[in-house]
Amino acid sequence: MTDTTVIPAGFYKDYPALLSPEGLEAMREHAHRDPDGFWLEQAERVHWHKKPTRGFSGSFTGDVSIRWFEDGQLNVSVCCIDRFLTEKADQVALIAHREGHGPAEKLTYTMLHERVCRLANALSHLGVEKGQRVAICLPMCSEAVVAMLACARIGAVHVVLFGGFSAEGIAERLVDSQAVVVITASTSRRGAKMVPFKETMDAALQRAGASSAVHSMLVVRTSDDPVMMLPGRDHDYHGFVDHFEADFVPVVMKAEDPLFMLYTSGSTGKPKAVVHSCGGYIVWAAYTMGMVYTFRPGDVLWCTADVAWITGHTSVVYGPLANGGTTMISDSLPGHPYPGRWWDLVQENKVTMLFTAPTAVRSMMAEGDEVVLKRDLSSLRLLGVAGEPISPDAWLWYHDVVGQKRCPVADTWWQTETAGVVLGPIAGAQPLKPGSASTPLPGVDMRIIDQQGNTVEGAGEGALCIARSWPGQARTIWGDHARFVQTYFGVAPGQYFTGDGARRDADGYYWITGRMDDVINIAGHRLGTAEVEDVLGEDHRVVESAAVGIPHPVKGEALVVFVIPRKDAAGELTEEGIGRFVAKQLGRYAAPEAVYLVPDLPRTRSGKIVRRLLRKIAQGETENFGDLSALNDMAVVKTLCDRVWAQS
Ligand code: WTA
């Protein structure tokens, strides 16, 4: 299969396209000609307490300031719940399935409103005020969605933390965000593994000590396992929250007040929290999800992402609800407890739109076609992926076997920083090319910048940048605006740099070539190689280390670590021990695929580690090392190769 496979826009005869090809072109043209007018029109997708009269105000140069709909006022929970209480009061807003807990729980818009209000009252009772941070660390359960919306209702800033983070990782984020309340669970199963949410949170708080601002913790009993509660600090979620009143007057927020912050990895050591604000984010969530997913009556969207990622925020919670849709969550894994589990869930819940990560597609593809073909998947009308590259082969399998060539596949490219889809097709309105994330949504001014910093016109390759702000753009890095400016605006003056490289073909379709910085993507989880090296640097027995990503057939990328041990510690450090240490410090998702203890690393004459070479060696390549003339010592390469090959 080559890049040139093109599926014409009209291929899906029965597909209810949102727009005609001409309609899509007209939208692009409008956005280009009159950006402010275009975005103010899109802002009508949500409910405003006071409508904005201005689109963008701010600048991509100098100190960089990003502000949208500045004079507008709203509450995001109203946009996602209250405005549907008359017309859709009894429509299911949320389907929450938990493996091993019987049929899925279904919450109508009325029930969601009630639960969100009770928690909003409870949080207020605990003293949480507008602008304060609340950390949410939960498995995929209805309380996770309720918690985010309750924060929005009282104007608190939510910080959702991934359950797979280590106690150290959570402690660092609690201290950085200065969260005052934590909402977590007792224990939860993820496939065959038990995840000790409460225990990890206790350990994190102990580690953070007086540097943390947490005074209260709500614990959802997600299992019958015994749970240690600290009197005065910990409360049983339902025992505490369910007594509060089922109504809460939403706090009126300015458009630029922050809605949430979310930690993500970058090219330097510490994870950073990007900040998203109320007005721009919710308009963008409503727009991007409305454009790509449409939401027709009766639709059920199942986005399999964890709420702790941006896909979980926008595609699970805010995007579907701002569109008055039905969103489904599940804590199940694709092949657990048996192959085809997800297909049964699609069938049982009549899922119409399935949105997942390429890693999951690859793992389900490995289960074989029979597993899929045995199920009735006729409810599906649209398939989607995001988070990492999908090869044309996996795309076509998803399209042909799962979708039976009836359902378009939307490969969408976006980031924690973009908050919603930036590149992605409008199904039925434009051709699809397997392996390409297609074209920018109307209103997105995407650019390719070459090595000299010039804009590439037409077909070409380079750094993927965006020349004009969009409403859902991250506003800053929490507590470090200088880092925000330096990270995202340093490649081409006046342009946002995504960190990715891309090629644009003659039809204007984008093909992501991968990260240009030292960020790797393991099964859709972003990890900075510098984070791994920082953690290893804490071990005094390690002289130096280098972490690289290599291709992996299912996970997309895997982590490989090279470690130079101190001479007197060589006997103490083991490769397994280092692997366990990294997973413990950062979280299980960061467990290295391989660790090599080595005497030295390949360097340039100026001492810089040559990662390109390490990546090749880690993949077991024996030649095509490219130009090695800059290396200061060729013997190191031979030693490394011997080391890696001896183990493989
Ligand atoms: C990568 C996930 C190829 C990319 C939504 C980006 C993709 C990073 C795609 C952001 C795609 C995301 N094709 N690569 N369709 N979507 N990426 O912040 O490298 O967790 O910069 O957001 O994932 O990861 P993040």
XYZ file of C-alpha atoms and ligand atoms in Angstrom:
673
model
C 0.000 0.000 0.000
C 1.391 3.399 -0.899
C 0.724 6.993 0.013
C -1.307 7.311 -3.114
C -4.388 5.318 -2.013
C -7.244 7.785 -2.138
C -10.819 7.058 -1.120
C -13.091 9.601 -2.789
C -15.425 11.780 -0.703
C -18.523 10.167 -2.210
C -17.393 6.593 -1.496
C -19.658 6.162 1.569
C -23.041 6.208 -0.098
C -25.124 6.009 3.093
C -22.916 8.211 5.224
C -24.745 11.242 6.646
C -22.094 13.798 5.730
C -22.093 16.994 7.761
C -21.088 19.128 4.807
C -20.768 18.915 1.059
C -17.286 19.413 -0.412
C -18.427 22.886 -1.482
C -19.766 23.613 1.993
C -16.419 22.725 3.511
C -14.590 24.950 1.040
C -16.945 27.822 1.821
C -16.202 27.425 5.532
C -12.474 27.497 4.902
C -12.837 30.567 2.791
C -14.944 32.363 5.416
C -12.428 31.516 8.177
C -9.599 32.817 6.034
C -11.314 36.023 4.959
C -12.826 37.003 8.307
C -11.280 35.026 11.177
C -12.931 37.015 13.960
C -16.352 36.799 12.334
C -15.862 33.091 11.738
C -14.906 32.326 15.334
C -17.615 34.514 16.827
C -20.044 32.505 14.734
C -18.555 29.250 16.065
C -18.824 30.647 19.592
C -22.605 30.434 19.135
C -22.237 26.676 19.532
C -22.113 27.134 23.299
C -24.233 28.938 25.853
C -22.898 32.284 27.076
C -24.001 34.153 30.143
C -22.762 37.219 28.325
C -21.949 36.847 24.650
C -18.489 37.896 23.490
C -18.069 40.626 20.929
C -14.402 39.961 20.181
C -12.597 36.922 18.809
C -8.851 36.830 19.272
C -6.891 39.404 21.176
C -3.251 38.832 21.884
C -0.057 38.221 20.021
C 2.279 35.431 18.893
C 5.316 37.669 19.238
C 7.202 39.157 22.177
C 5.861 37.751 25.446
C 3.120 35.869 23.573
C -0.346 36.421 24.918
C -3.327 34.340 23.862
C -6.822 35.535 24.692
C -10.130 34.656 23.099
C -13.682 35.975 23.466
C -12.335 38.205 26.217
C -15.506 40.092 27.089
C -17.635 36.930 27.178
C -18.854 35.253 30.350
C -20.028 31.686 30.806
C -19.906 28.542 32.863
C -18.679 25.448 31.052
C -20.895 23.068 33.054
C -23.912 25.028 31.827
C -22.684 24.620 28.235
C -22.416 20.868 28.806
C -25.493 20.151 30.950
C -28.008 22.875 31.846
C -28.628 24.073 28.326
C -29.893 20.584 27.425
C -32.128 20.178 30.458
C -35.281 21.188 28.649
C -34.904 19.401 25.333
C -32.763 16.459 26.356
C -33.555 16.022 30.041
C -34.091 12.268 29.673
C -31.500 11.612 27.004
C -28.556 9.561 28.211
C -25.534 11.829 28.549
C -23.103 9.273 29.936
C -22.810 5.502 29.693
C -20.246 4.254 32.194
C -19.209 0.637 31.845
C -16.923 -1.001 34.375
C -15.562 -4.451 33.734
C -16.976 -6.986 36.157
C -19.614 -4.598 37.556
C -22.659 -5.733 35.570
C -24.518 -3.621 33.003
C -23.259 -0.132 32.284
C -24.517 2.749 34.413
C -26.530 5.266 32.394
C -26.872 8.883 33.444
C -29.357 11.159 31.709
C -28.664 14.884 31.426
C -30.967 15.371 34.441
C -29.069 12.822 36.518
C -25.726 14.252 35.458
C -26.898 17.706 36.524
C -27.950 16.382 39.911
C -24.652 14.610 40.553
C -22.526 17.501 39.383
C -24.458 19.890 41.618
C -24.116 17.648 44.687
C -20.377 17.456 44.222
C -20.151 21.192 43.509
C -21.861 21.789 46.862
C -19.583 19.287 48.593
C -16.444 20.881 47.180
C -17.659 24.324 48.212
C -18.375 22.965 51.667
C -14.765 21.763 51.803
C -13.750 25.325 51.138
C -12.735 25.047 47.483
C -12.881 28.449 45.853
C -12.867 29.732 42.306
C -9.397 29.462 40.810
C -8.149 26.838 43.274
C -6.928 23.519 41.912
C -8.587 20.166 42.484
C -6.706 17.000 41.533
C -8.698 14.123 40.079
C -7.058 10.721 39.929
C -9.697 8.150 39.070
C -10.231 5.117 36.884
C -12.798 5.360 34.084
C -15.970 5.714 36.172
C -18.883 8.148 36.121
C -17.439 10.056 39.089
C -14.476 11.102 36.923
C -16.771 12.913 34.486
C -18.896 14.331 37.299
C -15.775 15.590 39.104
C -14.494 17.518 36.098
C -17.854 19.177 35.527
C -18.326 19.968 39.234
C -14.984 21.784 39.241
C -16.099 23.714 36.183
C -19.350 24.604 37.953
C -17.633 26.182 40.952
C -14.825 27.707 38.904
C -12.123 25.450 40.346
C -9.343 24.377 38.005
C -9.171 20.626 37.572
C -5.948 18.734 37.238
C -6.610 15.180 36.123
C -3.748 12.849 36.975
C -3.213 9.507 35.280
C -3.723 6.468 37.521
C -0.600 4.931 36.054
C 1.662 7.647 37.444
C 3.943 6.674 40.287
C 3.597 8.144 43.786
C 6.658 10.281 42.975
C 5.073 11.530 39.761
C 1.827 12.374 41.526
C 3.630 14.088 44.407
C 5.545 16.302 41.996
C 2.343 17.312 40.228
C 0.423 17.940 43.458
C 3.177 20.221 44.691
C 3.498 22.037 41.376
C -0.252 22.596 40.999
C -0.865 23.283 44.726
C -4.123 21.338 44.515
C -6.220 21.681 47.680
C -8.517 18.684 47.282
C -7.927 15.270 45.734
C -10.640 13.030 44.317
C -9.461 9.458 43.967
C -10.597 5.824 44.169
C -9.901 2.869 46.431
C -8.492 0.287 44.014
C -9.375 -0.546 40.481
C -8.636 -3.257 37.980
C -7.014 -2.550 34.689
C -7.081 -5.802 32.766
C -5.444 -8.364 35.010
C -3.660 -5.702 37.064
C -4.867 -4.086 40.263
C -4.210 -0.355 40.448
C -3.904 0.869 44.065
C -5.211 4.426 43.598
C -5.648 5.324 47.266
C -2.412 3.741 48.416
C -0.466 5.552 45.695
C -2.157 8.827 46.615
C -1.316 8.344 50.301
C 2.298 7.646 49.388
C 2.346 10.712 47.130
C 0.993 12.942 49.889
C 3.463 11.577 52.361
C 6.271 12.241 49.940
C 5.031 15.756 49.194
C 4.730 16.516 52.924
C 4.348 20.156 53.813
C 4.938 21.203 50.197
C 1.475 19.955 49.272
C -1.638 22.075 49.860
C -4.070 19.128 49.920
C -6.396 19.304 52.918
C -9.160 16.909 51.880
C -9.555 13.747 49.884
C -12.711 12.162 48.491
C -12.410 8.429 47.896
C -14.715 6.614 45.490
C -15.056 2.991 46.592
C -14.465 1.362 43.243
C -13.876 -2.044 44.826
C -14.591 -4.012 47.981
C -10.925 -3.969 48.947
C -10.333 -2.478 52.398
C -9.168 1.107 52.299
C -7.320 3.112 54.931
C -8.968 6.460 55.588
C -7.282 9.283 57.445
C -9.898 10.827 59.754
C -10.402 14.516 59.165
C -8.779 14.426 55.734
C -10.397 11.532 53.872
C -14.080 11.136 53.097
C -15.960 8.346 51.441
C -17.124 9.982 48.196
C -20.754 8.880 48.169
C -21.152 8.836 51.942
C -20.128 12.497 51.942
C -21.296 13.923 48.630
C -24.741 12.337 48.283
C -26.124 14.318 51.225
C -25.591 17.646 49.532
C -28.276 19.491 47.647
C -28.895 18.574 43.997
C -28.768 22.135 42.805
C -25.918 24.599 42.632
C -25.936 28.006 40.982
C -23.037 27.979 38.514
C -20.274 30.500 39.106
C -20.081 33.014 36.266
C -16.615 32.839 34.738
C -14.776 35.187 32.433
C -13.871 33.559 29.134
C -10.172 33.716 29.990
C -10.479 32.241 33.489
C -8.698 28.879 33.542
C -10.812 25.733 33.220
C -8.175 23.084 33.695
C -4.522 22.310 33.548
C -3.045 19.108 32.270
C 0.464 17.758 32.639
C 2.312 16.633 29.567
C 5.855 15.773 28.634
C 8.249 17.974 26.760
C 11.874 17.897 25.780
C 13.192 19.081 29.116
C 13.083 17.095 32.328
C 10.123 18.186 34.411
C 6.571 17.508 33.205
C 4.759 20.762 32.613
C 1.114 21.672 33.034
C -0.476 23.472 30.140
C -3.377 25.742 31.043
C -6.645 25.912 29.125
C -9.263 28.577 29.661
C -13.048 28.373 29.814
C -14.381 30.237 26.778
C -11.899 29.360 24.064
C -11.595 25.753 25.143
C -15.291 24.952 25.220
C -15.972 26.656 21.889
C -13.091 24.729 20.388
C -14.216 21.421 21.947
C -17.752 21.972 20.633
C -16.451 23.007 17.204
C -13.821 20.310 16.630
C -15.937 17.459 17.939
C -18.999 18.788 16.156
C -17.122 19.007 12.870
C -15.351 15.655 13.036
C -17.988 13.609 14.901
C -21.188 15.476 14.053
C -23.472 14.039 16.834
C -26.823 13.140 15.358
C -29.791 12.039 17.473
C -29.212 8.517 18.747
C -25.447 8.652 18.368
C -23.271 6.993 20.985
C -19.632 8.019 20.946
C -17.158 5.721 22.592
C -13.750 7.288 22.865
C -11.536 4.767 24.613
C -9.013 7.310 25.899
C -8.360 7.666 29.613
C -9.799 10.882 31.072
C -6.292 11.789 32.177
C -5.245 12.642 28.624
C -6.396 15.518 26.462
C -8.396 13.088 24.303
C -10.181 12.076 27.504
C -10.997 15.709 28.275
C -12.143 16.787 24.841
C -13.428 13.616 23.151
C -14.853 11.888 26.214
C -16.231 14.736 28.292
C -16.391 18.268 26.960
C -16.738 17.762 23.191
C -19.603 15.244 23.254
C -21.505 16.970 26.070
C -21.130 20.456 24.587
C -22.764 18.946 21.484
C -25.588 17.402 23.523
C -24.363 13.917 22.645
C -24.143 10.595 24.460
C -20.658 9.649 25.544
C -19.545 6.253 26.720
C -16.643 5.340 28.972
C -15.264 1.955 29.938
C -12.329 0.742 31.978
C -11.934 -2.366 29.843
C -8.934 -3.222 27.728
C -9.331 -4.354 24.114
C -8.375 -8.007 24.579
C -9.390 -8.491 28.214
C -10.893 -10.681 29.665
C -11.147 -12.236 26.200
C -10.301 -11.256 22.621
C -13.087 -9.244 21.074
C -14.241 -7.699 24.371
C -14.480 -4.256 22.823
C -16.584 -5.493 19.927
C -19.108 -6.905 22.382
C -19.244 -3.518 24.094
C -19.835 -1.807 20.743
C -22.644 -4.254 19.986
C -24.270 -4.092 23.445
C -24.246 -0.307 23.620
C -25.006 0.338 19.944
C -21.946 2.506 19.599
C -22.146 4.601 16.433
C -18.747 6.297 16.622
C -15.662 4.553 17.913
C -12.579 6.578 18.599
C -9.385 4.943 19.793
C -5.595 4.913 19.618
C -3.649 3.256 16.806
C -2.027 1.019 19.447
C -5.432 -0.469 20.256
C -6.171 -0.920 16.538
C -2.888 -2.770 16.108
C -3.507 -5.003 19.103
C -7.040 -5.872 17.937
C -5.756 -6.489 14.427
C -3.402 -9.060 15.949
C -6.425 -10.932 17.377
C -7.477 -11.762 13.821
C -10.450 -10.871 11.606
C -12.694 -13.692 12.872
C -12.974 -12.049 16.274
C -14.427 -8.950 14.638
C -16.529 -10.647 11.996
C -18.386 -12.759 14.581
C -19.959 -9.608 16.029
C -22.712 -7.378 14.740
C -21.049 -4.001 14.370
C -23.722 -2.518 12.130
C -24.402 0.311 14.616
C -21.022 1.878 13.760
C -21.025 4.741 11.284
C -17.699 6.469 11.934
C -14.300 5.314 13.141
C -11.552 7.514 14.474
C -8.005 7.469 15.761
C -5.684 9.955 17.406
C -2.539 10.230 19.437
C 0.080 8.509 17.302
C 0.737 7.618 13.696
C -1.335 4.875 12.118
C 0.177 2.967 9.224
C -1.871 2.602 6.032
C -2.098 -1.154 6.753
C -3.676 -0.721 10.186
C -5.902 2.081 8.825
C -7.175 -0.206 6.067
C -7.783 -3.070 8.479
C -9.849 -0.761 10.701
C -11.688 0.508 7.653
C -12.246 -2.776 5.800
C -12.733 -5.287 8.616
C -14.167 -3.245 11.483
C -15.993 -0.697 9.361
C -16.787 -3.098 6.509
C -15.880 -0.261 4.135
C -19.075 1.477 5.285
C -17.506 3.733 7.893
C -15.028 6.482 7.112
C -11.896 6.484 9.277
C -10.908 9.874 10.672
C -7.219 9.986 11.552
C -6.989 13.089 13.683
C -3.787 14.826 14.716
C -3.762 16.943 17.839
C -1.969 17.607 21.091
C -2.514 18.463 24.746
C -1.552 21.983 23.691
C -4.035 22.195 20.807
C -6.848 20.794 23.025
C -8.811 19.519 20.044
C -8.438 18.200 16.527
C -6.255 20.382 14.334
C -5.680 18.049 11.401
C -8.463 15.688 10.480
C -10.951 14.929 7.734
C -14.599 15.950 7.569
C -16.005 12.584 6.552
C -17.979 12.605 3.358
C -16.831 16.100 2.434
C -13.300 15.277 1.377
C -11.285 12.260 0.160
C -9.466 10.088 2.708
C -5.876 8.913 2.411
C -4.897 6.013 4.683
C -1.924 7.078 6.832
C -2.512 10.800 6.449
C -4.200 12.975 9.087
C -5.624 14.855 6.075
C -6.051 18.599 6.264
C -6.396 21.371 8.863
C -9.903 22.102 10.103
C -11.327 25.380 8.765
C -9.786 28.270 10.686
C -6.444 26.549 11.352
C -3.528 28.229 9.595
C -1.117 25.299 9.366
C 2.380 25.837 7.993
C 5.432 23.811 7.137
C 8.674 25.581 7.944
C 11.975 24.522 6.413
C 15.369 24.401 8.121
C 16.079 28.012 7.199
C 12.888 29.117 8.913
C 11.044 29.813 5.667
C 7.465 28.828 4.944
C 7.238 25.956 2.467
C 4.619 26.568 -0.200
C 2.847 23.611 -1.807
C 4.313 20.142 -1.384
C 7.271 19.822 0.982
C 8.558 18.747 4.355
C 9.627 20.450 7.568
C 8.522 21.579 11.012
C 4.778 21.614 11.583
C 3.743 25.077 12.774
C 0.555 27.089 13.146
C 0.672 30.723 12.146
C -2.452 32.039 13.864
C -4.042 31.326 17.218
C -7.115 29.090 17.541
C -9.589 29.306 20.435
C -8.474 26.091 22.144
C -4.790 26.912 22.200
C -3.006 26.379 25.532
C -2.548 29.780 27.152
C 0.615 29.149 29.098
C 2.609 26.647 31.099
C 1.490 26.813 34.715
C 3.902 29.031 36.609
C 6.404 29.328 33.771
C 5.299 31.516 30.891
C 8.897 31.996 29.756
C 9.156 28.258 29.196
C 5.921 28.373 27.200
C 7.305 31.059 24.900
C 10.639 29.323 24.534
C 9.159 25.849 23.905
C 6.499 26.757 21.386
C 7.588 29.963 19.710
C 11.307 29.450 19.249
C 11.416 27.766 15.833
C 9.806 30.319 13.563
C 9.137 33.808 14.929
C 5.446 34.489 15.328
C 4.423 30.869 14.841
C 3.423 28.100 17.210
C 5.742 25.099 16.764
C 4.052 21.770 17.414
C 7.207 19.729 18.029
C 6.271 17.464 15.102
C 7.659 17.209 11.615
C 5.375 16.707 8.625
C 5.259 16.398 4.880
C 2.541 18.015 2.816
C 1.633 16.392 -0.482
C 0.478 18.058 -3.659
C -3.183 17.786 -2.575
C -2.439 19.639 0.650
C -2.705 16.460 2.807
C -0.377 16.214 5.805
C 1.730 13.171 6.671
C 3.205 13.354 10.163
C 6.851 12.282 10.177
C 7.200 12.187 13.984
C 8.442 14.330 16.830
C 11.388 16.580 16.135
C 12.233 16.922 19.818
C 13.172 14.278 22.365
C 9.630 13.241 23.119
C 8.609 9.672 22.468
C 5.147 8.200 22.183
C 4.566 4.836 23.868
C 1.114 3.482 23.082
C -0.104 7.064 22.777
C 1.517 8.166 26.063
C 3.908 11.053 25.699
C 7.210 10.672 27.498
C 10.194 12.994 27.421
C 13.460 11.100 27.205
C 14.901 13.813 29.455
C 12.404 12.788 32.163
C 13.881 9.291 32.131
C 17.442 10.596 32.161
C 16.642 12.959 35.044
C 15.259 10.118 37.106
C 18.316 7.971 36.435
C 20.526 10.915 37.302
C 19.117 10.762 40.829
C 20.881 7.427 41.336
C 24.421 8.263 42.417
C 25.658 5.004 40.896
C 24.767 6.250 37.410
C 27.366 8.413 35.677
C 25.221 9.238 32.692
C 22.327 7.795 30.740
C 20.607 8.222 27.409
C 17.020 7.232 26.666
C 15.735 6.788 23.130
C 12.563 5.591 21.420
C 12.593 2.773 18.898
C 9.746 1.504 16.708
C 7.522 -1.139 18.325
C 4.982 -3.244 16.386
C 2.083 -2.692 18.793
C 2.990 0.244 21.032
C 4.252 2.410 18.202
C 7.387 3.246 20.118
C 9.246 1.624 23.000
C 11.799 3.019 25.413
C 15.412 1.839 25.387
C 17.873 3.104 27.974
C 21.664 3.129 27.906
C 23.336 3.586 31.274
C 26.976 4.219 32.165
C 27.464 2.866 35.699
C 30.076 4.247 38.074
C 33.079 1.975 38.005
C 32.783 1.040 41.669
C 29.058 0.348 41.324
C 29.118 -1.802 38.223
C 28.350 -4.969 40.160
C 25.396 -3.432 42.033
C 23.452 -2.041 39.110
C 21.524 -4.527 37.024
C 19.592 -3.956 33.838
C 16.385 -5.370 35.385
C 16.867 -3.236 38.469
C 17.203 -0.080 36.385
C 14.086 -1.014 34.410
C 12.109 -1.446 37.635
C 13.457 1.821 39.026
C 12.337 3.826 35.970
C 8.854 2.263 36.102
C 8.600 2.965 39.821
C 9.720 6.567 39.523
C 7.703 7.524 36.457
C 4.904 4.996 36.157
C 4.347 1.645 34.547
C 3.822 3.057 31.077
C 7.464 4.209 31.146
C 8.929 0.734 31.810
C 11.827 0.362 29.355
C 11.757 -2.346 26.714
C 15.510 -2.806 27.152
C 18.263 -1.427 29.351
C 21.940 -1.675 28.460
C 24.795 -1.041 30.861
C 27.571 0.384 28.743
C 31.033 1.832 29.355
C 30.441 4.960 27.270
C 28.071 6.630 24.806
C 28.745 7.850 21.281
C 29.478 11.578 21.286
C 30.391 14.342 18.954
C 33.711 16.077 19.476
C 31.885 18.728 21.449
C 30.555 16.035 23.799
C 26.941 15.862 22.618
C 25.409 12.373 22.714
C 24.526 11.179 19.210
C 20.980 9.919 19.778
C 20.355 9.164 16.141
C 23.074 6.531 16.351
C 21.788 5.155 19.643
C 18.344 4.703 18.125
C 19.814 2.717 15.254
C 21.927 0.532 17.493
C 18.991 -0.056 19.828
C 16.998 -1.304 16.855
C 19.711 -3.809 16.094
C 20.877 -2.114 12.914
C 24.332 -3.068 11.845
C 24.929 -0.608 9.060
C 23.573 2.568 7.478
C 24.818 4.568 10.417
C 25.149 7.612 8.183
C 27.936 10.115 8.502
C 30.007 9.295 11.581
C 32.817 11.728 10.917
C 31.765 13.949 13.814
C 32.202 11.154 16.378
C 35.064 11.526 18.778
C 35.637 7.798 19.312
C 34.563 5.107 16.881
C 35.461 2.294 19.285
C 32.448 3.211 21.453
C 30.120 2.305 18.601
C 31.610 -1.155 18.267
C 31.368 -1.805 22.008
C 27.726 -0.691 22.034
C 26.807 -2.830 19.046
C 28.423 -5.876 20.645
C 26.544 -5.180 23.854
C 23.122 -4.868 22.167
C 23.555 -7.788 19.823
C 24.796 -10.050 22.596
C 21.459 -9.514 24.336
C 19.156 -9.777 21.338
C 1.375 12.623 18.270
C -2.637 13.389 21.854
C 0.555 11.030 14.222
C 2.165 13.846 17.818
C -3.933 13.802 21.142
C 1.738 14.902 18.812
C 0.034 11.958 16.251
C 1.573 14.111 20.073
C -1.342 11.970 15.909
C 0.608 14.753 21.036
C -1.720 11.439 14.622
C -1.098 12.847 17.876
N -0.731 10.990 13.829
N 0.965 11.487 15.407
N -2.987 11.372 14.227
N -2.013 12.531 16.936
N 0.131 12.492 17.485
O -0.338 15.680 23.737
O 3.540 13.580 17.926
O -0.749 13.232 24.214
O 2.671 15.937 18.963
O -2.058 14.489 22.492
O 1.074 12.830 19.645
O 0.359 13.905 22.134
P -0.682 14.344 23.235
